[in-house]
Amino acid sequence: VAGITSSELQTTVENAVKQVYFDNVEVYASLLSANTITVFVTGSVKHPGQYSGVSNDSALAFLQKAGGVDPTRGSYRKIDILKENNVVETIDLYEFLEKGYLPTYRFQDGDTIVVSPQGETVIVQGVTRSPFQFEFLSNPNGQEIAQYARPRSNVTNVAIKGARPTGPFSTYIPYSEFLTYQFSDGDEIRFEADAQIQSIDIAV
């Protein structure tokens, strides 16, 4: 097995054994140990620093060692992996949370993981399956927010409040208008299931 990668180990051993034993033999091969590497984890994490692992550890494993993404200032949408100061991979953890997709990257000694500052956020409340704060890389529209917030089918209206260059802002719109509405950083959204569309939202 000298000279092969760990991902090839199982297949290599199986093929060698099958040349001698043809029937009723199952083989399982794994490494007892592997050479350790060090990876720098920095940016908006709780405990930036240099951490040891093995080359086939995931980015999540190294982030966990650094205490995870700082939820108040770190981005879950833009995590860069650098090799010799060049970005070689960018990870969006929303894709992992929603679809289970995580890029496979084989770390090497001296690589760096950088968690970017938190992007624009929108707070979602009300008649929805996911009443959370969501992060976006640019100003999202209602369609993008609905993809993550998953409002319930009986939603008729949406109350929006936030800040604009002119000062505090609030509005109350039908759900159909919400889908194309452009939101700003820090906006708060409340999905409503009103019987009367003419209802208004008043903040004092």
Coordinates of C-alpha atoms in Angstrom, one line a residue:
V1 CA 0.0 0.0 0.0
A2 CA 3.0 2.3 -0.1
G3 CA 2.4 5.4 -2.1
I4 CA -1.4 5.3 -2.3
T5 CA -3.8 7.8 -0.6
S6 CA -6.0 6.8 2.3
S7 CA -9.1 7.0 0.0
E8 CA -7.6 4.3 -2.2
L9 CA -6.7 1.9 0.7
Q10 CA -9.9 -0.1 0.9
T11 CA -10.1 -0.8 -2.9
T12 CA -6.4 -1.6 -3.1
V13 CA -6.5 -4.2 -0.3
E14 CA -9.8 -5.7 -1.7
N15 CA -8.3 -6.2 -5.2
A16 CA -5.2 -7.8 -3.8
V17 CA -7.1 -10.2 -1.6
K18 CA -9.5 -11.2 -4.4
Q19 CA -6.5 -12.5 -6.4
V20 CA -6.0 -15.2 -3.8
Y21 CA -9.5 -15.7 -2.2
F22 CA -12.4 -15.8 -4.6
D23 CA -15.5 -16.6 -2.6
N24 CA -17.1 -15.6 0.7
V25 CA -14.4 -13.2 1.8
E26 CA -15.0 -9.6 3.1
V27 CA -12.3 -7.2 3.8
Y28 CA -12.2 -3.9 5.8
A29 CA -9.1 -1.8 5.9
S30 CA -8.4 1.4 7.8
L31 CA -5.4 3.4 9.0
L32 CA -4.3 2.9 12.5
S33 CA -2.6 6.3 12.4
A34 CA -1.9 9.2 10.0
N35 CA 0.6 12.0 9.8
T36 CA -0.7 15.1 11.5
I37 CA -0.8 18.5 9.9
T38 CA -1.4 22.0 11.4
V39 CA -4.0 24.4 10.0
F40 CA -4.5 28.0 11.0
V41 CA -8.1 29.0 11.8
T42 CA -8.7 32.7 11.9
G43 CA -11.2 35.5 11.3
S44 CA -14.6 35.6 13.1
V45 CA -14.2 32.5 15.2
K46 CA -14.3 32.2 19.0
H47 CA -10.7 31.0 19.4
P48 CA -8.4 31.8 16.5
G49 CA -5.2 29.8 16.4
Q50 CA -3.3 26.9 14.9
Y51 CA -4.8 23.5 15.2
S52 CA -3.6 19.9 14.5
G53 CA -5.5 17.3 12.5
V54 CA -5.1 15.0 9.6
S55 CA -5.4 15.9 5.9
N56 CA -8.8 14.3 5.4
D57 CA -10.4 16.2 8.3
S58 CA -13.2 18.4 7.2
A59 CA -13.3 22.2 7.5
L60 CA -16.0 21.7 10.1
A61 CA -13.6 19.6 12.2
F62 CA -11.1 22.5 12.3
L63 CA -13.8 25.1 12.9
Q64 CA -15.0 23.0 15.8
K65 CA -11.6 23.0 17.4
A66 CA -11.6 26.8 17.1
G67 CA -14.8 27.1 19.0
G68 CA -17.0 27.5 15.9
V69 CA -18.1 30.5 14.0
D70 CA -18.8 33.5 16.3
P71 CA -22.6 33.9 15.9
T72 CA -22.6 37.6 16.5
R73 CA -19.9 38.7 14.0
G74 CA -18.9 35.7 11.9
S75 CA -20.3 34.6 8.5
Y76 CA -21.8 31.1 7.9
R77 CA -22.0 31.9 4.2
K78 CA -18.4 32.8 3.3
I79 CA -15.6 30.7 4.8
D80 CA -12.4 30.7 2.7
I81 CA -9.6 28.1 2.6
L82 CA -6.3 29.7 1.7
K83 CA -3.1 28.0 0.4
E84 CA -0.1 30.3 0.2
N85 CA -2.4 33.3 0.6
N86 CA -4.6 32.3 -2.3
V87 CA -8.2 31.3 -1.9
V88 CA -8.6 27.7 -3.2
E89 CA -12.1 26.9 -1.8
T90 CA -15.1 28.9 -0.4
I91 CA -17.6 27.1 1.9
D92 CA -21.2 28.1 2.4
L93 CA -22.5 26.3 5.5
Y94 CA -26.1 27.1 4.5
E95 CA -25.7 24.6 1.7
F96 CA -24.5 22.1 4.2
L97 CA -27.4 22.8 6.7
E98 CA -30.0 22.7 3.9
K99 CA -28.7 20.1 1.5
G100 CA -25.9 18.3 3.3
Y101 CA -23.4 19.5 0.7
L102 CA -19.9 20.2 2.0
P103 CA -17.0 20.6 -0.5
T104 CA -14.3 17.9 -0.1
Y105 CA -10.9 19.5 0.4
R106 CA -7.7 17.7 1.3
F107 CA -5.9 19.9 3.8
Q108 CA -2.1 20.3 3.7
D109 CA 0.2 21.5 6.4
G110 CA 0.1 25.3 6.7
D111 CA -3.4 25.9 5.1
T112 CA -5.5 28.6 6.5
I113 CA -9.3 28.8 7.2
V114 CA -10.7 32.3 7.3
V115 CA -14.2 33.0 8.5
S116 CA -15.4 36.3 6.9
P117 CA -17.3 39.0 8.8
Q118 CA -21.0 38.4 9.0
G119 CA -23.0 39.5 6.0
E120 CA -26.4 41.2 5.9
T121 CA -28.9 39.7 8.2
V122 CA -32.7 39.6 8.2
I123 CA -34.8 38.5 11.2
V124 CA -37.9 36.4 10.5
Q125 CA -40.9 35.9 12.9
G126 CA -44.6 35.1 12.7
V127 CA -46.4 32.4 10.8
T128 CA -43.4 30.5 9.5
R129 CA -41.6 27.2 9.9
S130 CA -38.2 28.8 10.5
P131 CA -38.4 31.9 12.8
F132 CA -34.7 32.7 12.8
Q133 CA -32.1 35.2 11.8
F134 CA -30.8 34.6 8.3
E135 CA -27.6 35.8 6.7
F136 CA -27.2 36.9 3.0
L137 CA -24.2 37.9 1.0
S138 CA -26.1 40.8 -0.6
N139 CA -29.5 42.5 -0.3
P140 CA -32.0 39.6 -0.6
N141 CA -35.5 39.8 -2.1
G142 CA -38.5 38.1 -0.6
Q143 CA -38.2 35.1 -2.8
E144 CA -34.7 34.3 -1.4
I145 CA -35.9 34.8 2.2
A146 CA -39.0 32.6 1.7
Q147 CA -36.6 29.8 0.5
Y148 CA -35.1 29.6 4.0
A149 CA -37.9 30.9 6.2
R150 CA -40.6 28.7 4.6
P151 CA -43.7 30.7 5.5
R152 CA -46.9 28.7 6.0
S153 CA -49.5 28.5 3.3
N154 CA -52.0 30.7 5.1
V155 CA -49.8 33.8 5.2
T156 CA -51.5 36.8 3.6
N157 CA -49.4 39.7 4.6
V158 CA -46.0 40.7 5.7
A159 CA -45.0 43.4 8.3
I160 CA -41.6 44.9 7.7
K161 CA -39.6 47.2 9.8
G162 CA -36.0 48.4 9.8
A163 CA -33.9 51.5 9.1
R164 CA -33.3 53.4 6.0
P165 CA -31.0 56.4 5.3
T166 CA -34.0 58.7 6.0
G167 CA -34.7 57.1 9.4
P168 CA -36.8 54.4 10.9
F169 CA -39.0 52.5 8.4
S170 CA -42.0 50.2 8.5
T171 CA -44.5 48.9 6.1
Y172 CA -47.2 46.3 5.7
I173 CA -47.6 44.6 2.3
P174 CA -49.5 41.7 0.8
Y175 CA -47.5 38.4 0.5
S176 CA -47.5 38.7 -3.3
E177 CA -45.6 42.0 -3.1
F178 CA -43.2 40.5 -0.5
L179 CA -41.7 38.1 -3.0
T180 CA -40.2 40.8 -5.1
Y181 CA -39.5 43.3 -2.3
Q182 CA -35.8 44.2 -1.8
F183 CA -34.6 44.0 1.9
S184 CA -31.8 45.8 3.7
D185 CA -29.4 44.7 6.5
G186 CA -31.2 44.5 9.9
D187 CA -34.7 44.3 8.6
E188 CA -37.3 42.5 10.7
I189 CA -40.0 40.5 9.0
R190 CA -43.2 39.2 10.5
F191 CA -45.4 36.9 8.4
E192 CA -49.1 37.4 9.2
A193 CA -52.3 35.3 8.4
D194 CA -54.8 38.2 8.5
A195 CA -58.3 37.8 7.3
Q196 CA -58.4 41.5 6.3
I197 CA -55.7 42.6 3.8
Q198 CA -56.5 46.2 4.7
S199 CA -54.9 45.7 8.2
I200 CA -52.0 48.1 9.0
D201 CA -49.0 47.7 11.3
I202 CA -48.4 50.6 13.7
A203 CA -45.2 51.0 15.7
V204 CA -45.0 53.6 18.5

